mmCIF file of C-alpha atoms in Angstrom:
data_model
loop_
_atom_site.group_PDB
_atom_site.id
_atom_site.type_symbol
_atom_site.label_atom_id
_atom_site.label_comp_id
_atom_site.label_asym_id
_atom_site.label_seq_id
_atom_site.Cartn_x
_atom_site.Cartn_y
_atom_site.Cartn_z
ATOM 1 C CA MET A 1 59.186 32.812 -202.771
ATOM 2 C CA LYS A 2 59.729 34.627 -205.407
ATOM 3 C CA ARG A 3 62.203 34.037 -208.434
ATOM 4 C CA ARG A 4 64.503 37.078 -207.196
ATOM 5 C CA GLN A 5 64.783 36.190 -203.445
ATOM 6 C CA VAL A 6 65.449 32.358 -204.893
ATOM 7 C CA LEU A 7 68.127 33.682 -206.744
ATOM 8 C CA THR A 8 69.662 36.160 -204.581
ATOM 9 C CA LEU A 9 69.778 33.110 -202.075
ATOM 10 C CA ALA A 10 71.222 30.826 -204.253
ATOM 11 C CA CYS A 11 73.955 33.101 -205.641
ATOM 12 C CA ALA A 12 74.800 33.862 -201.704
ATOM 13 C CA LEU A 13 75.343 30.062 -201.507
ATOM 14 C CA GLY A 14 77.388 30.397 -204.367
ATOM 15 C CA ALA A 15 75.087 28.492 -206.578
ATOM 16 C CA CYS A 16 74.496 30.440 -209.126
ATOM 17 C CA SER A 17 74.764 28.090 -212.356
ATOM 18 C CA LEU A 18 77.091 28.661 -215.136
ATOM 19 C CA ALA A 19 73.794 28.204 -217.413
ATOM 20 C CA LEU A 20 72.709 31.337 -216.491
ATOM 21 C CA ALA A 21 75.476 32.981 -217.243
ATOM 22 C CA GLN A 22 75.934 31.667 -220.578
ATOM 23 C CA SER A 23 72.472 32.419 -221.623
ATOM 24 C CA TYR A 24 72.798 36.049 -220.495
ATOM 25 C CA PRO A 25 71.456 38.363 -221.323
ATOM 26 C CA ASN A 26 67.947 36.816 -222.594
ATOM 27 C CA LYS A 27 65.664 40.137 -221.591
ATOM 28 C CA VAL A 28 66.178 43.501 -221.036
ATOM 29 C CA ILE A 29 68.998 45.054 -218.863
ATOM 30 C CA LYS A 30 68.235 48.059 -216.863
ATOM 31 C CA LEU A 31 71.004 50.467 -216.271
ATOM 32 C CA GLN A 32 70.016 52.921 -213.119
ATOM 33 C CA VAL A 33 71.453 56.088 -213.048
ATOM 34 C CA PRO A 34 71.447 57.667 -209.210
ATOM 35 C CA PHE A 35 70.928 61.200 -210.158
ATOM 36 C CA ALA A 36 68.543 63.743 -212.199
ATOM 37 C CA PRO A 37 67.999 63.249 -215.839
ATOM 38 C CA GLY A 38 70.679 65.785 -217.794
ATOM 39 C CA GLY A 39 73.796 65.344 -215.912
ATOM 40 C CA THR A 40 77.085 64.293 -216.738
ATOM 41 C CA THR A 41 76.280 60.789 -215.030
ATOM 42 C CA ASP A 42 72.968 60.600 -216.974
ATOM 43 C CA VAL A 43 74.567 61.808 -220.630
ATOM 44 C CA VAL A 44 77.091 59.350 -220.151
ATOM 45 C CA ALA A 45 74.545 56.450 -219.030
ATOM 46 C CA ARG A 46 72.387 57.245 -222.376
ATOM 47 C CA ILE A 47 75.494 57.376 -224.769
ATOM 48 C CA ILE A 48 76.629 53.973 -224.138
ATOM 49 C CA ALA A 49 73.352 52.285 -223.298
ATOM 50 C CA ASP A 50 72.213 51.891 -227.035
ATOM 51 C CA PRO A 51 75.682 50.584 -228.077
ATOM 52 C CA LEU A 52 76.155 48.628 -225.414
ATOM 53 C CA GLY A 53 72.765 46.769 -225.879
ATOM 54 C CA LYS A 54 73.868 46.188 -229.544
ATOM 55 C CA ALA A 55 76.873 44.552 -228.467
ATOM 56 C CA LEU A 56 74.818 41.967 -225.799
ATOM 57 C CA GLY A 57 72.195 41.450 -228.231
ATOM 58 C CA GLN A 58 69.518 42.767 -225.931
ATOM 59 C CA SER A 59 67.952 46.836 -224.899
ATOM 60 C CA VAL A 60 69.983 48.065 -221.901
ATOM 61 C CA ILE A 61 67.536 50.816 -221.087
ATOM 62 C CA VAL A 62 68.286 53.657 -218.549
ATOM 63 C CA GLU A 63 66.205 54.837 -215.305
ATOM 64 C CA ASN A 64 67.009 57.650 -213.307
ATOM 65 C CA LYS A 65 66.459 57.293 -209.452
ATOM 66 C CA ALA A 66 67.990 60.583 -207.619
ATOM 67 C CA GLY A 67 68.017 61.534 -204.302
ATOM 68 C CA GLY A 68 70.795 61.676 -201.173
ATOM 69 C CA GLY A 69 73.717 62.616 -203.463
ATOM 70 C CA GLY A 70 73.253 59.289 -205.682
ATOM 71 C CA SER A 71 72.884 57.050 -202.584
ATOM 72 C CA ILE A 72 69.210 56.341 -203.015
ATOM 73 C CA GLY A 73 69.775 54.980 -206.652
ATOM 74 C CA ALA A 74 72.964 52.908 -205.556
ATOM 75 C CA ALA A 75 71.178 51.461 -202.720
ATOM 76 C CA GLU A 76 68.312 49.859 -205.035
ATOM 77 C CA THR A 77 71.376 48.634 -207.073
ATOM 78 C CA ALA A 78 72.804 46.597 -204.359
ATOM 79 C CA ARG A 79 69.599 45.341 -203.437
ATOM 80 C CA ALA A 80 68.850 44.044 -206.860
ATOM 81 C CA ALA A 81 69.105 40.327 -207.764
ATOM 82 C CA PRO A 82 72.603 39.150 -208.822
ATOM 83 C CA ASP A 83 71.553 38.324 -212.433
ATOM 84 C CA GLY A 84 73.035 40.989 -214.395
ATOM 85 C CA TYR A 85 69.927 42.557 -215.331
ATOM 86 C CA ASN A 86 70.030 45.446 -213.025
ATOM 87 C CA LEU A 87 73.356 47.132 -213.259
ATOM 88 C CA GLY A 88 74.199 50.987 -211.926
ATOM 89 C CA LEU A 89 75.855 53.673 -212.783
ATOM 90 C CA ALA A 90 78.584 54.586 -210.248
ATOM 91 C CA THR A 91 80.217 58.073 -209.725
ATOM 92 C CA VAL A 92 82.780 59.188 -207.106
ATOM 93 C CA SER A 93 79.583 60.997 -205.187
ATOM 94 C CA SER A 94 77.891 57.793 -204.943
ATOM 95 C CA MET A 95 80.484 55.122 -204.167
ATOM 96 C CA ALA A 96 83.044 57.494 -202.092
ATOM 97 C CA ALA A 97 81.981 60.804 -201.207
ATOM 98 C CA ASN A 98 78.799 60.162 -199.979
ATOM 99 C CA PRO A 99 79.048 57.197 -197.879
ATOM 100 C CA ALA A 100 82.447 58.660 -196.357
ATOM 101 C CA ILE A 101 80.579 61.729 -195.071
ATOM 102 C CA ASN A 102 77.146 60.112 -194.341
ATOM 103 C CA PRO A 103 77.057 56.946 -191.801
ATOM 104 C CA LYS A 104 73.446 56.279 -192.622
ATOM 105 C CA ILE A 105 74.087 55.106 -196.129
ATOM 106 C CA PRO A 106 72.326 51.727 -196.232
ATOM 107 C CA TYR A 107 75.769 50.281 -198.302
ATOM 108 C CA ASN A 108 79.110 49.572 -198.362
ATOM 109 C CA PRO A 109 80.837 50.900 -201.740
ATOM 110 C CA VAL A 110 83.533 48.327 -201.209
ATOM 111 C CA THR A 111 81.771 45.306 -200.331
ATOM 112 C CA ASP A 112 78.270 45.069 -201.282
ATOM 113 C CA PHE A 113 78.678 45.639 -205.278
ATOM 114 C CA THR A 114 80.582 44.227 -208.269
ATOM 115 C CA PRO A 115 82.629 46.452 -210.157
ATOM 116 C CA ILE A 116 82.512 46.195 -213.851
ATOM 117 C CA ILE A 117 84.074 48.578 -215.574
ATOM 118 C CA ASN A 118 85.070 52.406 -215.387
ATOM 119 C CA ILE A 119 83.631 53.991 -218.696
ATOM 120 C CA ALA A 120 85.290 57.625 -218.441
ATOM 121 C CA ALA A 121 86.418 60.319 -215.967
ATOM 122 C CA THR A 122 85.985 63.698 -216.083
ATOM 123 C CA PRO A 123 88.804 66.011 -214.770
ATOM 124 C CA ASN A 124 87.860 68.980 -212.380
ATOM 125 C CA VAL A 125 88.860 72.170 -212.165
ATOM 126 C CA LEU A 126 89.740 75.035 -209.168
ATOM 127 C CA ALA A 127 88.887 78.203 -210.750
ATOM 128 C CA VAL A 128 88.289 82.052 -209.348
ATOM 129 C CA HIS A 129 86.817 85.328 -210.420
ATOM 130 C CA PRO A 130 88.298 87.837 -212.367
ATOM 131 C CA SER A 131 88.481 89.792 -209.699
ATOM 132 C CA PHE A 132 90.725 87.381 -207.426
ATOM 133 C CA PRO A 133 94.023 89.113 -206.742
ATOM 134 C CA ALA A 134 95.887 86.348 -208.562
ATOM 135 C CA LYS A 135 95.376 84.650 -211.924
ATOM 136 C CA ASP A 136 98.121 81.507 -211.439
ATOM 137 C CA TYR A 137 98.402 78.741 -209.010
ATOM 138 C CA LYS A 138 101.790 80.679 -207.288
ATOM 139 C CA ALA A 139 99.940 83.531 -206.697
ATOM 140 C CA PHE A 140 96.897 82.139 -205.608
ATOM 141 C CA ILE A 141 98.912 79.908 -202.890
ATOM 142 C CA GLU A 142 100.483 83.030 -201.538
ATOM 143 C CA ALA A 143 97.308 85.456 -201.862
ATOM 144 C CA VAL A 144 95.144 82.585 -199.677
ATOM 145 C CA LYS A 145 97.633 82.052 -197.137
ATOM 146 C CA LYS A 146 98.523 85.523 -196.794
ATOM 147 C CA ALA A 147 94.790 86.049 -195.602
ATOM 148 C CA PRO A 148 93.315 82.795 -193.857
ATOM 149 C CA GLY A 149 89.522 82.774 -193.917
ATOM 150 C CA LYS A 150 89.542 85.822 -195.936
ATOM 151 C CA TYR A 151 88.263 83.882 -199.236
ATOM 152 C CA SER A 152 85.558 81.699 -199.853
ATOM 153 C CA HIS A 153 84.719 78.792 -202.328
ATOM 154 C CA ALA A 154 81.423 77.524 -203.705
ATOM 155 C CA SER A 155 80.625 73.568 -204.025
ATOM 156 C CA SER A 156 77.661 71.876 -205.333
ATOM 157 C CA GLY A 157 76.683 70.510 -201.570
ATOM 158 C CA THR A 158 78.109 69.243 -198.201
ATOM 159 C CA GLY A 159 79.562 66.094 -198.920
ATOM 160 C CA THR A 160 80.035 66.016 -202.510
ATOM 161 C CA ILE A 161 82.702 65.189 -204.374
ATOM 162 C CA LEU A 162 83.384 68.656 -205.286
ATOM 163 C CA HIS A 163 83.071 69.599 -201.688
ATOM 164 C CA LEU A 164 85.672 66.946 -200.272
ATOM 165 C CA GLN A 165 87.953 67.066 -202.727
ATOM 166 C CA MET A 166 88.306 70.963 -201.899
ATOM 167 C CA GLU A 167 88.950 69.855 -198.503
ATOM 168 C CA LEU A 168 91.865 67.679 -199.865
ATOM 169 C CA PHE A 169 93.335 70.799 -201.336
ATOM 170 C CA LYS A 170 92.806 72.729 -197.975
ATOM 171 C CA GLU A 171 94.161 70.081 -196.126
ATOM 172 C CA GLN A 172 97.490 69.732 -198.153
ATOM 173 C CA THR A 173 98.169 73.203 -198.590
ATOM 174 C CA LYS A 174 97.630 74.054 -195.195
ATOM 175 C CA THR A 175 95.218 76.724 -196.296
ATOM 176 C CA PHE A 176 91.813 78.083 -194.545
ATOM 177 C CA ILE A 177 89.301 78.989 -197.086
ATOM 178 C CA THR A 178 85.697 79.380 -196.189
ATOM 179 C CA HIS A 179 83.153 76.546 -197.656
ATOM 180 C CA ILE A 180 79.839 77.967 -198.777
ATOM 181 C CA PRO A 181 77.853 74.729 -200.220
ATOM 182 C CA TYR A 182 74.807 75.270 -202.736
ATOM 183 C CA ARG A 183 72.299 73.171 -203.617
ATOM 184 C CA GLY A 184 74.026 71.882 -206.718
ATOM 185 C CA SER A 185 76.744 73.326 -209.427
ATOM 186 C CA GLY A 186 74.343 75.484 -211.107
ATOM 187 C CA PRO A 187 73.802 78.048 -208.455
ATOM 188 C CA ALA A 188 77.233 77.570 -206.887
ATOM 189 C CA LEU A 189 78.612 78.550 -210.606
ATOM 190 C CA ASN A 190 76.306 81.413 -211.067
ATOM 191 C CA ASP A 191 77.601 82.899 -207.650
ATOM 192 C CA ALA A 192 81.240 82.165 -208.663
ATOM 193 C CA VAL A 193 80.775 83.951 -211.994
ATOM 194 C CA ALA A 194 78.968 86.539 -210.008
ATOM 195 C CA GLY A 195 81.751 87.675 -208.029
ATOM 196 C CA GLN A 196 79.727 86.605 -204.962
ATOM 197 C CA VAL A 197 82.078 84.136 -203.727
ATOM 198 C CA GLU A 198 85.932 84.535 -204.756
ATOM 199 C CA MET A 199 86.249 80.579 -206.077
ATOM 200 C CA ILE A 200 84.731 77.376 -206.893
ATOM 201 C CA PHE A 201 85.688 73.795 -207.378
ATOM 202 C CA ASP A 202 83.737 72.106 -210.383
ATOM 203 C CA ASN A 203 83.537 69.570 -213.004
ATOM 204 C CA LEU A 204 85.217 70.455 -216.078
ATOM 205 C CA PRO A 205 82.148 70.288 -218.664
ATOM 206 C CA SER A 206 80.282 72.880 -216.109
ATOM 207 C CA ALA A 207 82.632 75.494 -215.870
ATOM 208 C CA LEU A 208 84.816 75.359 -219.065
ATOM 209 C CA PRO A 209 82.184 77.584 -220.878
ATOM 210 C CA PHE A 210 82.750 80.210 -218.477
ATOM 211 C CA ILE A 211 86.426 79.985 -218.763
ATOM 212 C CA GLN A 212 86.483 80.120 -222.292
ATOM 213 C CA THR A 213 84.474 83.559 -222.065
ATOM 214 C CA GLY A 214 86.634 84.775 -219.871
ATOM 215 C CA LYS A 215 83.912 85.010 -216.656
ATOM 216 C CA LEU A 216 86.155 82.127 -214.717
ATOM 217 C CA VAL A 217 90.452 81.946 -214.521
ATOM 218 C CA PRO A 218 91.421 78.325 -214.130
ATOM 219 C CA ILE A 219 94.014 77.708 -211.662
ATOM 220 C CA ALA A 220 94.713 74.027 -211.491
ATOM 221 C CA VAL A 221 93.007 70.882 -212.966
ATOM 222 C CA ALA A 222 92.621 67.186 -211.922
ATOM 223 C CA ALA A 223 93.478 65.238 -214.567
ATOM 224 C CA PRO A 224 96.538 62.736 -215.625
ATOM 225 C CA LYS A 225 98.056 65.380 -218.124
ATOM 226 C CA ARG A 226 97.189 69.006 -219.258
ATOM 227 C CA LEU A 227 93.717 69.566 -221.191
ATOM 228 C CA GLU A 228 93.830 70.034 -224.956
ATOM 229 C CA GLN A 229 91.201 72.652 -223.907
ATOM 230 C CA LEU A 230 93.523 74.634 -221.170
ATOM 231 C CA PRO A 231 97.047 73.905 -222.405
ATOM 232 C CA ASN A 232 98.549 76.536 -220.077
ATOM 233 C CA VAL A 233 96.813 75.527 -216.679
ATOM 234 C CA PRO A 234 98.921 72.883 -214.631
ATOM 235 C CA THR A 235 97.802 69.878 -213.265
ATOM 236 C CA PHE A 236 97.544 69.416 -209.490
ATOM 237 C CA LYS A 237 100.246 66.626 -209.778
ATOM 238 C CA GLU A 238 102.505 69.377 -211.364
ATOM 239 C CA VAL A 239 102.469 72.076 -208.267
ATOM 240 C CA GLY A 240 103.076 69.196 -206.102
ATOM 241 C CA LEU A 241 99.702 68.259 -205.025
ATOM 242 C CA GLU A 242 99.310 64.457 -206.498
ATOM 243 C CA PRO A 243 96.279 63.476 -203.961
ATOM 244 C CA VAL A 244 94.192 66.168 -204.928
ATOM 245 C CA ASN A 245 94.658 64.952 -208.688
ATOM 246 C CA ARG A 246 91.594 63.182 -208.667
ATOM 247 C CA MET A 247 88.724 62.652 -211.530
ATOM 248 C CA ALA A 248 85.253 62.014 -211.005
ATOM 249 C CA PHE A 249 84.400 58.910 -212.731
ATOM 250 C CA PHE A 250 81.441 57.094 -214.445
ATOM 251 C CA GLY A 251 81.456 53.660 -214.226
ATOM 252 C CA ILE A 252 79.467 50.389 -214.225
ATOM 253 C CA ILE A 253 78.693 47.813 -211.472
ATOM 254 C CA GLY A 254 76.431 45.493 -210.102
ATOM 255 C CA PRO A 255 74.794 43.888 -206.806
ATOM 256 C CA LYS A 256 77.679 42.017 -205.042
ATOM 257 C CA GLY A 257 78.019 37.924 -206.250
ATOM 258 C CA LEU A 258 77.517 38.664 -209.788
ATOM 259 C CA PRO A 259 78.581 35.855 -211.721
ATOM 260 C CA LYS A 260 82.305 36.651 -213.415
ATOM 261 C CA GLU A 261 80.862 35.399 -216.838
ATOM 262 C CA VAL A 262 78.439 38.438 -216.434
ATOM 263 C CA VAL A 263 80.786 40.576 -215.484
ATOM 264 C CA ASP A 264 82.822 39.804 -218.441
ATOM 265 C CA LYS A 265 80.014 39.830 -220.903
ATOM 266 C CA VAL A 266 79.156 43.236 -219.527
ATOM 267 C CA ASN A 267 82.747 44.594 -219.704
ATOM 268 C CA ALA A 268 83.742 43.309 -223.061
ATOM 269 C CA GLY A 269 80.185 44.717 -224.217
ATOM 270 C CA VAL A 270 81.225 48.604 -222.853
ATOM 271 C CA ARG A 271 84.951 48.012 -224.137
ATOM 272 C CA LYS A 272 83.447 47.231 -227.606
ATOM 273 C CA SER A 273 80.785 50.212 -227.713
ATOM 274 C CA LEU A 274 83.735 52.284 -227.285
ATOM 275 C CA GLU A 275 85.634 50.983 -230.183
ATOM 276 C CA ASP A 276 83.421 52.977 -232.122
ATOM 277 C CA PRO A 277 84.926 56.673 -232.665
ATOM 278 C CA ALA A 278 81.182 58.247 -232.820
ATOM 279 C CA VAL A 279 80.522 56.699 -229.375
ATOM 280 C CA ARG A 280 83.936 58.044 -228.084
ATOM 281 C CA LYS A 281 83.194 61.628 -229.418
ATOM 282 C CA ARG A 282 79.939 61.897 -227.721
ATOM 283 C CA ILE A 283 81.743 60.707 -224.409
ATOM 284 C CA GLU A 284 84.800 62.915 -224.711
ATOM 285 C CA GLY A 285 82.448 65.598 -225.931
ATOM 286 C CA THR A 286 81.131 65.939 -222.311
ATOM 287 C CA GLY A 287 85.011 66.705 -221.141
ATOM 288 C CA SER A 288 85.270 63.220 -219.903
ATOM 289 C CA LEU A 289 88.510 60.851 -220.976
ATOM 290 C CA ILE A 290 87.613 57.304 -221.772
ATOM 291 C CA VAL A 291 88.706 54.441 -219.388
ATOM 292 C CA ALA A 292 87.480 51.232 -220.158
ATOM 293 C CA ASN A 293 89.216 49.655 -217.470
ATOM 294 C CA GLN A 294 89.103 45.853 -216.180
ATOM 295 C CA PRO A 295 86.795 45.115 -213.388
ATOM 296 C CA GLU A 296 89.831 44.455 -210.656
ATOM 297 C CA GLN A 297 91.302 48.011 -211.541
ATOM 298 C CA PHE A 298 87.948 49.341 -211.257
ATOM 299 C CA ALA A 299 87.362 47.386 -207.784
ATOM 300 C CA THR A 300 90.903 49.177 -206.810
ATOM 301 C CA GLN A 301 89.897 52.714 -207.726
ATOM 302 C CA ILE A 302 86.697 52.581 -205.860
ATOM 303 C CA LYS A 303 87.995 50.959 -202.959
ATOM 304 C CA SER A 304 91.204 54.003 -203.086
ATOM 305 C CA GLU A 305 88.735 56.674 -203.321
ATOM 306 C CA PHE A 306 86.532 55.716 -200.501
ATOM 307 C CA GLU A 307 89.459 55.597 -198.031
ATOM 308 C CA ILE A 308 91.007 58.569 -199.404
ATOM 309 C CA TYR A 309 87.428 60.644 -198.566
ATOM 310 C CA LYS A 310 86.871 58.850 -195.475
ATOM 311 C CA GLN A 311 90.443 60.372 -194.150
ATOM 312 C CA VAL A 312 89.303 63.629 -195.297
ATOM 313 C CA VAL A 313 86.444 63.528 -193.500
ATOM 314 C CA ASN A 314 87.880 62.908 -190.146
ATOM 315 C CA SER A 315 90.750 64.599 -190.355
ATOM 316 C CA ARG A 316 88.648 67.829 -190.827
ATOM 317 C CA LYS A 317 85.921 66.236 -188.679
ATOM 318 C CA LEU A 318 83.606 67.132 -191.101
ATOM 319 C CA LYS A 319 79.550 66.284 -190.659
ATOM 320 C CA LEU A 320 76.551 66.872 -192.911
ATOM 321 C CA ASP A 321 74.379 70.073 -192.041
#
């Protein structure tokens, strides 16, 4: 029997040795990103990898395993040996939105992983083309309610967090806005900026440059408080839509059964890394907010997001194309 199979069986029987955890880490750690290089998820992973490696005393290398809206890479992390050498970068898409809408995903985000820490969260923004007949939230709601089905919103694709968060918005406001899915945020943004689609729900980092140049008009943001970059734009909570006030997250997970001592070491290593002002500045430069919470808090967050989007999928009767 291979070493990985033996270790997995031992841990499943509750027999992971304390010695293993105490000696951890003694070799290179892999941090798997379930998306292609270049996106915010990948950027956050690469920013944290080097300082985390220094904090733990071993190199942390980032590997990308894209596909399936993050589910392919996440599934590989779930199948890995629970020894702390195969960790994953978790997002709302891979841990909530995709599992909620796709019954074929081969893992349960709540039971098949060990949450370690939520590194950072990214605000999302609802924005419209400048030609839209409203420039603030009150006028926006009046416009879409006056003309059900007249307007469309672009998303990064069916089943993505940006699609499901807009569906949650429509459910909460009882509005009818047509969904136009694209193959990623880039093409969706291009058409929103060109006025081919009236509005878009997007991550702040990718939408902000267009907002700052006046090519998009922000209506509301999903964030714990008003953003420094958009001080005049209300949060969804401010306009009475607290359920929609949900940010994207970027956290570290491991396979289920990861020893507590390993979880605690990685959590402490990330928190120590985030004490460095230079590291914090680089992450915040993506438009993200530092979170750095405890494993139990991250577990609660994952469960909450998954349950929210399952409810959205069921109530809106959403299916993959």
